[in-house]
XYZ file of C-alpha atoms in Angstrom:
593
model
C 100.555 106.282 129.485
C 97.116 108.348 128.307
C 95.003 106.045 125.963
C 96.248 108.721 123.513
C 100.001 108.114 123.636
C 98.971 104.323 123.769
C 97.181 104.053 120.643
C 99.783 106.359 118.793
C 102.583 104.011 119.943
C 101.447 101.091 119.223
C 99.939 102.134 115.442
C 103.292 103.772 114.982
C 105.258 99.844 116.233
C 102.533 98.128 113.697
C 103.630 100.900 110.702
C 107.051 100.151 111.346
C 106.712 96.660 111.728
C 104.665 96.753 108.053
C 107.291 99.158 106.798
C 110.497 96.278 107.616
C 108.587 93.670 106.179
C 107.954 95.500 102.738
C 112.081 96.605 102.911
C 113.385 93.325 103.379
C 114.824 93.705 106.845
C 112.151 91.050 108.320
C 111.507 88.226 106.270
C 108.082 87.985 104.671
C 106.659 85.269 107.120
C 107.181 87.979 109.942
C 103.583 88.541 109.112
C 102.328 85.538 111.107
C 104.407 87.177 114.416
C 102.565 90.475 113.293
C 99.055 89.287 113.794
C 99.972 86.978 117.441
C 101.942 90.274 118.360
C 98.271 92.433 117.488
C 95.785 89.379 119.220
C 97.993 89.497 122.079
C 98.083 93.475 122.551
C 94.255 93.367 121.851
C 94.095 90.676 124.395
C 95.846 93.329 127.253
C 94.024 96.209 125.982
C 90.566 96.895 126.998
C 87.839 95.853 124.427
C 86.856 99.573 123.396
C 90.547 99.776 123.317
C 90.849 96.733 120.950
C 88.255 97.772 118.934
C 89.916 101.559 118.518
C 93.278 99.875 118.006
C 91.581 97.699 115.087
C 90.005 100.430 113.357
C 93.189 102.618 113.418
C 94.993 99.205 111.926
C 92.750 98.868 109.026
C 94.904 100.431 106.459
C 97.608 98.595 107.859
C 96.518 94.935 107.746
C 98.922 92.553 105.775
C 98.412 89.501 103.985
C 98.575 86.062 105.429
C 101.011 83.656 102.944
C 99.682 80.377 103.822
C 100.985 78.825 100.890
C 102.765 79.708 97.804
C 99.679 79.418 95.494
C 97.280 81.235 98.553
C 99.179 83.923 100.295
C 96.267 86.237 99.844
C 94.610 85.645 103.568
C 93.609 88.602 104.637
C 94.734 88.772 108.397
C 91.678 91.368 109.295
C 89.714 88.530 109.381
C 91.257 86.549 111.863
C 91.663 89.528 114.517
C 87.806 90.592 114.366
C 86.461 87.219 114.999
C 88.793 86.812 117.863
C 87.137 89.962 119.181
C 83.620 88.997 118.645
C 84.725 85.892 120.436
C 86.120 87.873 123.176
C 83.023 89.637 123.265
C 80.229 86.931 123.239
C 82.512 85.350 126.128
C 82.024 88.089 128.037
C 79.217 88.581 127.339
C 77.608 85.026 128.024
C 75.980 86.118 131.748
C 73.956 88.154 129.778
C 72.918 85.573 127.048
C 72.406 83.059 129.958
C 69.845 85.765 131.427
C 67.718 86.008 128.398
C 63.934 86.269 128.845
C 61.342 86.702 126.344
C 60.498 90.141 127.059
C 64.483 90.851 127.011
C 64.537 89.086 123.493
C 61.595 91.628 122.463
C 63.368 94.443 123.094
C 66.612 93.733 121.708
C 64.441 92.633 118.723
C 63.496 96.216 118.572
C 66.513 97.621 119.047
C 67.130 96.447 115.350
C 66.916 99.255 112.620
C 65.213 98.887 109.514
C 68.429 99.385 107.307
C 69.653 96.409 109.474
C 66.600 94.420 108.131
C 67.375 95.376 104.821
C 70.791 93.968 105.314
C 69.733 90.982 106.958
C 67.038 90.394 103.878
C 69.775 91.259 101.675
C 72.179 88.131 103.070
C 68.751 86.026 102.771
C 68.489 86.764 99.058
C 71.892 86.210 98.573
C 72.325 82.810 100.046
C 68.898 81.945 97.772
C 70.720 83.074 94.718
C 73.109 80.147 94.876
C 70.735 77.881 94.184
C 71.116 79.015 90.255
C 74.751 79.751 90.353
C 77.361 78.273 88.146
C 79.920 78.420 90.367
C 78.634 78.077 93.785
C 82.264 78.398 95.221
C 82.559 81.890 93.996
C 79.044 82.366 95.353
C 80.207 80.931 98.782
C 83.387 82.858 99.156
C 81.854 86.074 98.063
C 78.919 85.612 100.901
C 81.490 84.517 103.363
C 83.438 87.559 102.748
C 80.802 89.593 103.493
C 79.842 87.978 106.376
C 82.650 88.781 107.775
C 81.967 92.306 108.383
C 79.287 91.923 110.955
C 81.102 91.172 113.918
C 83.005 94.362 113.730
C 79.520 96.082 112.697
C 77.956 94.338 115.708
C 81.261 95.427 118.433
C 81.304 98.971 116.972
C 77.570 99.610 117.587
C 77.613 97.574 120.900
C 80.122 99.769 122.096
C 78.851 102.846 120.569
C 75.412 103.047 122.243
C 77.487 105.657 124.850
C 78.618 108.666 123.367
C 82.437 108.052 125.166
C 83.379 105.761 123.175
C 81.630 106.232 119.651
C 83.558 109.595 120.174
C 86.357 107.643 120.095
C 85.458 105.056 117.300
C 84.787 108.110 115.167
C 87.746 109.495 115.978
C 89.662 106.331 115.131
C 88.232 106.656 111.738
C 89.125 109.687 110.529
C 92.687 109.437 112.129
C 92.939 106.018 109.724
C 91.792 107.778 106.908
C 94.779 110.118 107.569
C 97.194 106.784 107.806
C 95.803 106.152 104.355
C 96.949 109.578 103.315
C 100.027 109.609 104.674
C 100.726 106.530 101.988
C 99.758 108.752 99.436
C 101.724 111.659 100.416
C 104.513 109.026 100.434
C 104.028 107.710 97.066
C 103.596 111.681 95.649
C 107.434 112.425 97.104
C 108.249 109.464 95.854
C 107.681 110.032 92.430
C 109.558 113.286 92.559
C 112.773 111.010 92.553
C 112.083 108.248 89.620
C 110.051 107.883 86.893
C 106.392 106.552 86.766
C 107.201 103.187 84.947
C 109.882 102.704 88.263
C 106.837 103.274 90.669
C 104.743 101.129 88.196
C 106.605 98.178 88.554
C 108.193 98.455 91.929
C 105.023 99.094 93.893
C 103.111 96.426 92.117
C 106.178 94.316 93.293
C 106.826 94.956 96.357
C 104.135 96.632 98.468
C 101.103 95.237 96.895
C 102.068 91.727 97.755
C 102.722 93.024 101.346
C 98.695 94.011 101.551
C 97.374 91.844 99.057
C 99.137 89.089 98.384
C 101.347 88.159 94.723
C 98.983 86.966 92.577
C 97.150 90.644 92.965
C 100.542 91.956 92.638
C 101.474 90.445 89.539
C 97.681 91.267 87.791
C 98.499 95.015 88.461
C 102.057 94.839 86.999
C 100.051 94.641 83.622
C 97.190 96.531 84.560
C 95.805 98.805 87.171
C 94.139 102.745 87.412
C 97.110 103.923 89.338
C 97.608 106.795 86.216
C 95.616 109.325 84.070
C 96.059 109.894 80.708
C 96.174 112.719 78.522
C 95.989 113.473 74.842
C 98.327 116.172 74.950
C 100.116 115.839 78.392
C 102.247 113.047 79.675
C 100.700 110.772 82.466
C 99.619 111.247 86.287
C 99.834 109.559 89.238
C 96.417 109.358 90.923
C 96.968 108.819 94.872
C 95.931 105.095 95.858
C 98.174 104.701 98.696
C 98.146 100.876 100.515
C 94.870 100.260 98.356
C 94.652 97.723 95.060
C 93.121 100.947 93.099
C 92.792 104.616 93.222
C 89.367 104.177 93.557
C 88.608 102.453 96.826
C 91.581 105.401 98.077
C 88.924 108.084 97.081
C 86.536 106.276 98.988
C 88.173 105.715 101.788
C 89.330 109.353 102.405
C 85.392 110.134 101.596
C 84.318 107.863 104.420
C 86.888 109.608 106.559
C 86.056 113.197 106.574
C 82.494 112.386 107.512
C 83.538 111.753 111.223
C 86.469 114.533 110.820
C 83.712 116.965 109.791
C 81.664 116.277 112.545
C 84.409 116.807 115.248
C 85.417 119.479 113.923
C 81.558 120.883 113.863
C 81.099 120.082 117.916
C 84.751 120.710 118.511
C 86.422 124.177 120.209
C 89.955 125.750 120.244
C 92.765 123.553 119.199
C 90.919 120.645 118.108
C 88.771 122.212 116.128
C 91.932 123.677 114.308
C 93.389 120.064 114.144
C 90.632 118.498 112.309
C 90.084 121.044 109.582
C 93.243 120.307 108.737
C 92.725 116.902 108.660
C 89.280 117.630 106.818
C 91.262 119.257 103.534
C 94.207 116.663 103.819
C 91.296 114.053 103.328
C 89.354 115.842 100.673
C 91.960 116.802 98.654
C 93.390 113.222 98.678
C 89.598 112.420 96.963
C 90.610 114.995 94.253
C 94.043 113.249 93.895
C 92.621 110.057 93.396
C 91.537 110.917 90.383
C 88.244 109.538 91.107
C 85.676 111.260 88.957
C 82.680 109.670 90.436
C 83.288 111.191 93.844
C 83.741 114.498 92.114
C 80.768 113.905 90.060
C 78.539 112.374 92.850
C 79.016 115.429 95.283
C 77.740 118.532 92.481
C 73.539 117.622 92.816
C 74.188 117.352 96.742
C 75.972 120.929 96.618
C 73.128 122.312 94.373
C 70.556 120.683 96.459
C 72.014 121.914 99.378
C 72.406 125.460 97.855
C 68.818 125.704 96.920
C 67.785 124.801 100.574
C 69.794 127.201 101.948
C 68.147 130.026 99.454
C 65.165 128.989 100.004
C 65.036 128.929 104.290
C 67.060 132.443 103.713
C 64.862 134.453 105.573
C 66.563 138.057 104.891
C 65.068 137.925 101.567
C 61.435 137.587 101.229
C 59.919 134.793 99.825
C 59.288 136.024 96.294
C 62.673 136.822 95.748
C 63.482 133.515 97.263
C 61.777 132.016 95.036
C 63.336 133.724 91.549
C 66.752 133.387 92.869
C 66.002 129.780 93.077
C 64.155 129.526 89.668
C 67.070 131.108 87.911
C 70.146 129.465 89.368
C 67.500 126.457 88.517
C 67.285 127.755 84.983
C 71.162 128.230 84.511
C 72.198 124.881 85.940
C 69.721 122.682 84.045
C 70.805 124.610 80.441
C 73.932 124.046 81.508
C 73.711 120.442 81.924
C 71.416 120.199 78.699
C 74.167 121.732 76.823
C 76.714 119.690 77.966
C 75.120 116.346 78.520
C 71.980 115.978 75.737
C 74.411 117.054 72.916
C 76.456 114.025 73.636
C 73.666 111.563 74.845
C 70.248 112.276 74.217
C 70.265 113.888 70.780
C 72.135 110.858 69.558
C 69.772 108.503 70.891
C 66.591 110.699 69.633
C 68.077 110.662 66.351
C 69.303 107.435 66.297
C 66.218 105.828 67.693
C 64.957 105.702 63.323
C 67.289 103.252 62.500
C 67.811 100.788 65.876
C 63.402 101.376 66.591
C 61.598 102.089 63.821
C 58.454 101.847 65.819
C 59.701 105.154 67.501
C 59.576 107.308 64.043
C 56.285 108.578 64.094
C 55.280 111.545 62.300
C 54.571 113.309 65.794
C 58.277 112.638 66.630
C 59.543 113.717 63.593
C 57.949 116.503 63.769
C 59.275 117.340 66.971
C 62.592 116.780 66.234
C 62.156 119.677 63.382
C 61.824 122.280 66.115
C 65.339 124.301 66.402
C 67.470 122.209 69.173
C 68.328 125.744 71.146
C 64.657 125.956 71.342
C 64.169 122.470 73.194
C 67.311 123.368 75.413
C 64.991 126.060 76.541
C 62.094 124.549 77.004
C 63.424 122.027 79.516
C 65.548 124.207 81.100
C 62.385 126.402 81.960
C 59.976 123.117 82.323
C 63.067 121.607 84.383
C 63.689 125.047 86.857
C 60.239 124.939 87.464
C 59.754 121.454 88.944
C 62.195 121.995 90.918
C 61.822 125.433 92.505
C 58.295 123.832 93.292
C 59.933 120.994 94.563
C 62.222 122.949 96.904
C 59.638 125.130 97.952
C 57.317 121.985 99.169
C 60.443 120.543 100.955
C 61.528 123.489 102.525
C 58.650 125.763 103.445
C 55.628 123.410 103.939
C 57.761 120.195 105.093
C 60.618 122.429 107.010
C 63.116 119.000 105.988
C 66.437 121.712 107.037
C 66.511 125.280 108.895
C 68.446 128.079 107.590
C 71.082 127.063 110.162
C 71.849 123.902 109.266
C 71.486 124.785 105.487
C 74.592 127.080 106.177
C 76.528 124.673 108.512
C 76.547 122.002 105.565
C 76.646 124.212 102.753
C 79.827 125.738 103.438
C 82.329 122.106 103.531
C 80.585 121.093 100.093
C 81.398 124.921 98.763
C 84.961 124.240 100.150
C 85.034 120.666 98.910
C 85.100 122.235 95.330
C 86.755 125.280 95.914
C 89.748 123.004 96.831
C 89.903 121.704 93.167
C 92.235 124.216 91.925
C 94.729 123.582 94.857
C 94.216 119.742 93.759
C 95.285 120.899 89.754
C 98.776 122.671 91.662
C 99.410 119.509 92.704
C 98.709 117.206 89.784
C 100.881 118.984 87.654
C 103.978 117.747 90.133
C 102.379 114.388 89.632
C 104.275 112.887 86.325
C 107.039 111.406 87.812
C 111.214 112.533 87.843
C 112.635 114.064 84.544
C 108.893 115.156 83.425
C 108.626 118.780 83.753
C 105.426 120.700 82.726
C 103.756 124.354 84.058
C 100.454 122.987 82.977
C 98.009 123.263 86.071
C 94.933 122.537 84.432
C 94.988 119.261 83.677
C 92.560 118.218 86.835
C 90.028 120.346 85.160
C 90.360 118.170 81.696
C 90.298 114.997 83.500
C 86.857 116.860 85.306
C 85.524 117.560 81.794
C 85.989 114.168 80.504
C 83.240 112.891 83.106
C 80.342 113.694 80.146
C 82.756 112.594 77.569
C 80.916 109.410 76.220
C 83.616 108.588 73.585
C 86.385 108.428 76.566
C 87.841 105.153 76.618
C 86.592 104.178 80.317
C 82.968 106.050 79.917
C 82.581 104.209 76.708
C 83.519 100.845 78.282
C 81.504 101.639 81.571
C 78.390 102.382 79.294
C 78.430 99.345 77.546
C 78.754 97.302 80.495
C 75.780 98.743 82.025
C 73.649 97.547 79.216
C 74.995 94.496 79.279
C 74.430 93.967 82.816
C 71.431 95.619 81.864
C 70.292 93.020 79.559
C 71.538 89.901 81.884
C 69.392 91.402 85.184
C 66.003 91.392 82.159
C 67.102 87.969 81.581
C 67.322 86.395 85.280
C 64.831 89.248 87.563
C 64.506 86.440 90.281
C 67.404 85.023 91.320
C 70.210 86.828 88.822
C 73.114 84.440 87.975
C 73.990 83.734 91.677
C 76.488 85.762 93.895
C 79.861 86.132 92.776
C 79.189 85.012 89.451
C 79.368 88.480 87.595
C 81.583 86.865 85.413
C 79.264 84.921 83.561
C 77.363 88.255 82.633
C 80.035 88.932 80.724
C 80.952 85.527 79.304
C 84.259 85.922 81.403
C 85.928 83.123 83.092
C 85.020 82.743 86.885
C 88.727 83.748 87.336
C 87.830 87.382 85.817
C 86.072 88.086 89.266
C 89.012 87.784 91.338
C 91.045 90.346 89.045
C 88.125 92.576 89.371
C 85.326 92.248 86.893
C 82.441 94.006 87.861
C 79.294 95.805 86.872
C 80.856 99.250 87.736
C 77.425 99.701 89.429
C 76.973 98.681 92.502
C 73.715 98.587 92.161
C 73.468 96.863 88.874
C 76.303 94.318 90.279
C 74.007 92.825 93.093
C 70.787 92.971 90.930
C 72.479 90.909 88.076
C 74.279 88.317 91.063
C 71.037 88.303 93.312
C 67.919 89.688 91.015
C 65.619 92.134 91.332
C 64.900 91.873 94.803
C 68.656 92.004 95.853
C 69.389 95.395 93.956
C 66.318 96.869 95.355
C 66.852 95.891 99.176
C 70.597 97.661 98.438
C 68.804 100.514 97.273
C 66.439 100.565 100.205
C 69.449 100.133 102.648
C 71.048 103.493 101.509
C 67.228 105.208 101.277
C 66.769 104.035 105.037
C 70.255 105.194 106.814
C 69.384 108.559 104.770
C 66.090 108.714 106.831
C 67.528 108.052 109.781
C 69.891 110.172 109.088
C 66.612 112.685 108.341
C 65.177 111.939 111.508
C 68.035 112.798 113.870
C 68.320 116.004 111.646
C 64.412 116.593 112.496
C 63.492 115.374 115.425
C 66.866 115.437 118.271
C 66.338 117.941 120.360
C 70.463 118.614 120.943
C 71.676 120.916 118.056
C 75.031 118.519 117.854
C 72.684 116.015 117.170
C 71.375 117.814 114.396
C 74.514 118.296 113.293
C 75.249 114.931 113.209
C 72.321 113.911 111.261
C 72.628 116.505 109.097
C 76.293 115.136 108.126
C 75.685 112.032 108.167
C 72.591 112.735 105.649
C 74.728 114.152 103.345
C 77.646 112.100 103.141
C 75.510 108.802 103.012
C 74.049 110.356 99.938
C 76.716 111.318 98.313
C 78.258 107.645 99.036
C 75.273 106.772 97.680
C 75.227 108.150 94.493
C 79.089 107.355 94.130
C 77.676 104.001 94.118
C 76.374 104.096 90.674
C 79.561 104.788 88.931
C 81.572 101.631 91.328
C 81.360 98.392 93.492
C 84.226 99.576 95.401
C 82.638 99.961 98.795
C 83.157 95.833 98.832
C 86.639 96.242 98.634
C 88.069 94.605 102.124
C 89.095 98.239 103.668
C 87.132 100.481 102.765
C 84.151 98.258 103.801
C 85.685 97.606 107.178
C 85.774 101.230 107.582
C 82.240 101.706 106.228
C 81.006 98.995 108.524
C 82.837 100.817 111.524
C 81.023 104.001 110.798
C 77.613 102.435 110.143
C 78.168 100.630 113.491
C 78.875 104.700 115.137
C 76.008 105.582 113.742
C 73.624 103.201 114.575
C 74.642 103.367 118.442
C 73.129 106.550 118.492
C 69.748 105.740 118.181
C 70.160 102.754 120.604
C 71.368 105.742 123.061
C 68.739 108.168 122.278
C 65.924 106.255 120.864
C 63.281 107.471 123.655
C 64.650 111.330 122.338
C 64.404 110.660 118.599
């Protein structure tokens, strides 16, 4: 049996498995012969064979029920320290062999986004020392330590480029398992009505993955639907996941290794994966995650400008106006849209919350015609960053004209596919709903600068709160995983999911200052890197490489501010997986890069 056929058998015996235990025809403790049945074949298997099995699995992964009141037990978490085990073990003539100079080098092996992770654990296990609850705080760090050993395996075994090939592979084919449990829950829905879904999936298949207790919060509450003033409800795609959200995520995380297959791919393959590429970004449209939509539009225009700007069949001062106009266009634009909702309120509001702020300079300022300020920024704006552009692109060369193009045209796709998403939505209100309208992706789009939506109200206001609480404790913050005090919640509220809806924000008010910042400085450092292969690899798949995984970290990155989702269990085994690809490569080429 190829290593092909193998894997697809025995994810295929693990889906079924899954599938019996969810229909009743194996009893619910069947789980526990799941995971010996998985150690075992991960035993036989070889361990880059264990470790692609694993990642293939991780949208599969049950709950343990240990007890009635704790049947939540992730079984993940068993199988990848019995790996790292199996790994140190084998790995202990080398440890035994250890010399100082060998210690040295492995010491420099050791990326600087790895020290910011490693600082950011430090932080973390200091920020307990003011926390409330330090069994939150303990779980929460535990959790999280969790993830390294599969970090550590993936970028062990990914220092060749055999097997990262592989492990790359292995995630985008389990974004696609992920998929396929959305496509299942949009035929569903053709056959019975949303409320059915509601309360049967919250019933039965969440407890399968996540245990009752989850199940039964989400029976009263979840994002599993949009709403609309003048349209009845839609499903929004989550598949085995909690929440739509960590879905859209997920699939985002997957096209970045599908992409870059498909890039260095040829023939059939290369066929294959583009079809896997739009399965996987359309399932980030049907998630109905706005974020992700929202996140990837200053990429695109960044991109764009780039690519105008390193367009050398135009001369340069026609570069230049194109970019200056589109510029011009897209900052009105945003003016228009955004500071009539936001900024003008607080300018005119700031009289009667900050007195101090009236002065007769400002108010005279405010007298000028509003169209007339739209302008003025929009030209002040388009200017700063044509100029901007031009010093990136010209005198700092960051991106050819090549490479512009080669990323350019998946984020042009990427949107172009949000019409084809809208087709689909309108199928998405359940059996005995009909309704031709096929624009109702583009309200749900539109409501993204809608402050006075419910959810961008409520996000807003946690923000300052969080705000307010990260002024109040800049050292230490109120100790990981105790969010829930920053909102005068019970402890209780973190486990159903309070958060700070920032990721960002969420560590700084748990761990302080200097715990938001190193997160920030993580993201800022794998975009570098990410930079540097771009720049400096002398193979143009390289490039490519970089060049993807530039983008995609940033756009990740600036999804980041609208969500803390990237902690949920999945998706941040599948994060850690392709951090782990990535950061073989520059153990493999470090004396080229």
């Amino acid at each position: 049996m190829t290593a092909v056929k193998k894997m697809v058998f025995l994810t295929t015996a693990e889906a079924i498995c899954v599938f019996a235990i969810y229909a009743g025809v194996l009893p619910s403790k069947t789980v526990f012969v799941l995971l010996g049945g998985l150690i075992l074949v991960m035993a036989i298997l070889s361990l880059d064979e264990a470790v692609i099995f694993f990642v293939l699995s991780i949208p599969l992964f049950t709950a343990l029920p240990l007890s009635i009141d704790f049947d939540n037990f992730a079984a993940w978490r068993i199988i990848v320290l019995w790996l790292f085990s199996v790994w140190i073990f084998r790995q202990r003539k080398t440890v035994s062999a250890l010399n100082l100079s060998r210690i040295k080098s492995l010491l420099l092996q050791i990326n600087v986004f790895e020290w910011c992770i490693m600082s950011l654990f430090s932080v973390s296990s200091f920020s307990l020392l003011v926390a409330e609850d330090i069994g939150f705080g303990l779980r929460k760090l535990i959790f999280l330590a969790n993830f390294i050993p599969l970090y550590i395996l993936v970028r062990w075994l990914s220092a060749q480029s055999g097997p990262r090939n592989k492990i790359l592979l292995s995630i985008s084919l389990a974004g696609c398992i992920a998929v396929f449990g959305g496509i299942l829950q949009f035929i569903v829905i053709q056959f019975i009505s949303l409320h059915t879904f509601w309360k049967h999936w919250a019933q039965w298949v969440i407890p399968v993955f996540y245990g009752s207790g989850l199940g039964g919060v989400l029976s009263a509450s979840n994002t599993w639907f949009s709403y609309y003033s003048n349209a009845p409800p839609t499903l929004r795609l989550f598949s085995f996941f909690p929440d739509s959200h960590s879905f859209g995520l997920f699939s985002l995380i997957a096209t970045l290794p599908t992409l870059i297959i498909f890039k260095i791919s040829a023939g059939l393959a290369r066929k294959i994966m583009l079809t896997l590429w739009i399965i996987l970004s359309l399932s980030i449209y049907l998630s109905g995650t706005r974020g992700l939509w929202l996140a990837a539009l200053p990429i695109f225009f960044g991109v764009l400008l780039i690519y105008l700007l390193t367009n050398h069949f135009l001369n340069i001062k026609r570069r230049l106006a194109v970019t200056f106009l589109i510029s011009f266009v897209v900052t009105v634009s945003l003016e228009a849209l955004v500071l009539n909702n936001i900024a003008m309120i607080v300018a005119f509001g700031a009289c009667t919350k900050m007195p101090l702020l009236c002065s007769n300079l400002l108010n005279s300022a405010f007298e000028l015609p509003y169209n007339l300020w739209v302008i003025v920024l929009g030209l002040t704006s388009a200017l700063l960053i044509t100029l901007i552009t031009y010093w990136l692109t010209i005198k700092k060369h960051v991106m050819e004209y090549s490479l512009a193009r080669i990323i350019l045209l998946p984020l042009l796709a990427f949107l172009l596919l949000l019409p084809v998403s809208s087709i689909l939505l309108s199928r998405a209100h359940g059996a005995g709903v009909v309704t031709k309208d096929e624009t109702l992706i583009f309200n749900r789009a539109k409501s993204i600068l809608d402050i006075n939506e419910t959810s961008n109200k409520a996000r807003l206001d946690i923000w300052q709160i969080t705000a307010k609480s990260v002024l109040a404790h800049p050292i230490f913050g109120v100790g990981l995983g105790n969010y829930a005090k920053v909102l005068g919640e019970k402890f209780e509220a973190s486990r159903r999911g309070a958060s700070a809806h920032n990721l960002y924000l969420d560590f700084a008010a748990e761990t302080g200052l200097v715990g938001g910042g190193l997160l920030i400085a993580f993201f800022c450092t794998i975009i570098f890197y990410s930079y540097r292969l771009l720049r400096y690899a002398k193979e143009e798949r390289l490039k490519i490489t970089g060049a993807i995984f530039g983008i995609y970290f940033l756009w990740i990155m600036f999804y980041n501010f609208f969500d803390v989702v990237l902690i949920n269990d999945k998706v941040l085994l599948l994060f850690s997986s392709l951090l782990g690809a990535f950061s073989g490569i520059f153990i493999e080429k470090r004396s080229r890069i």
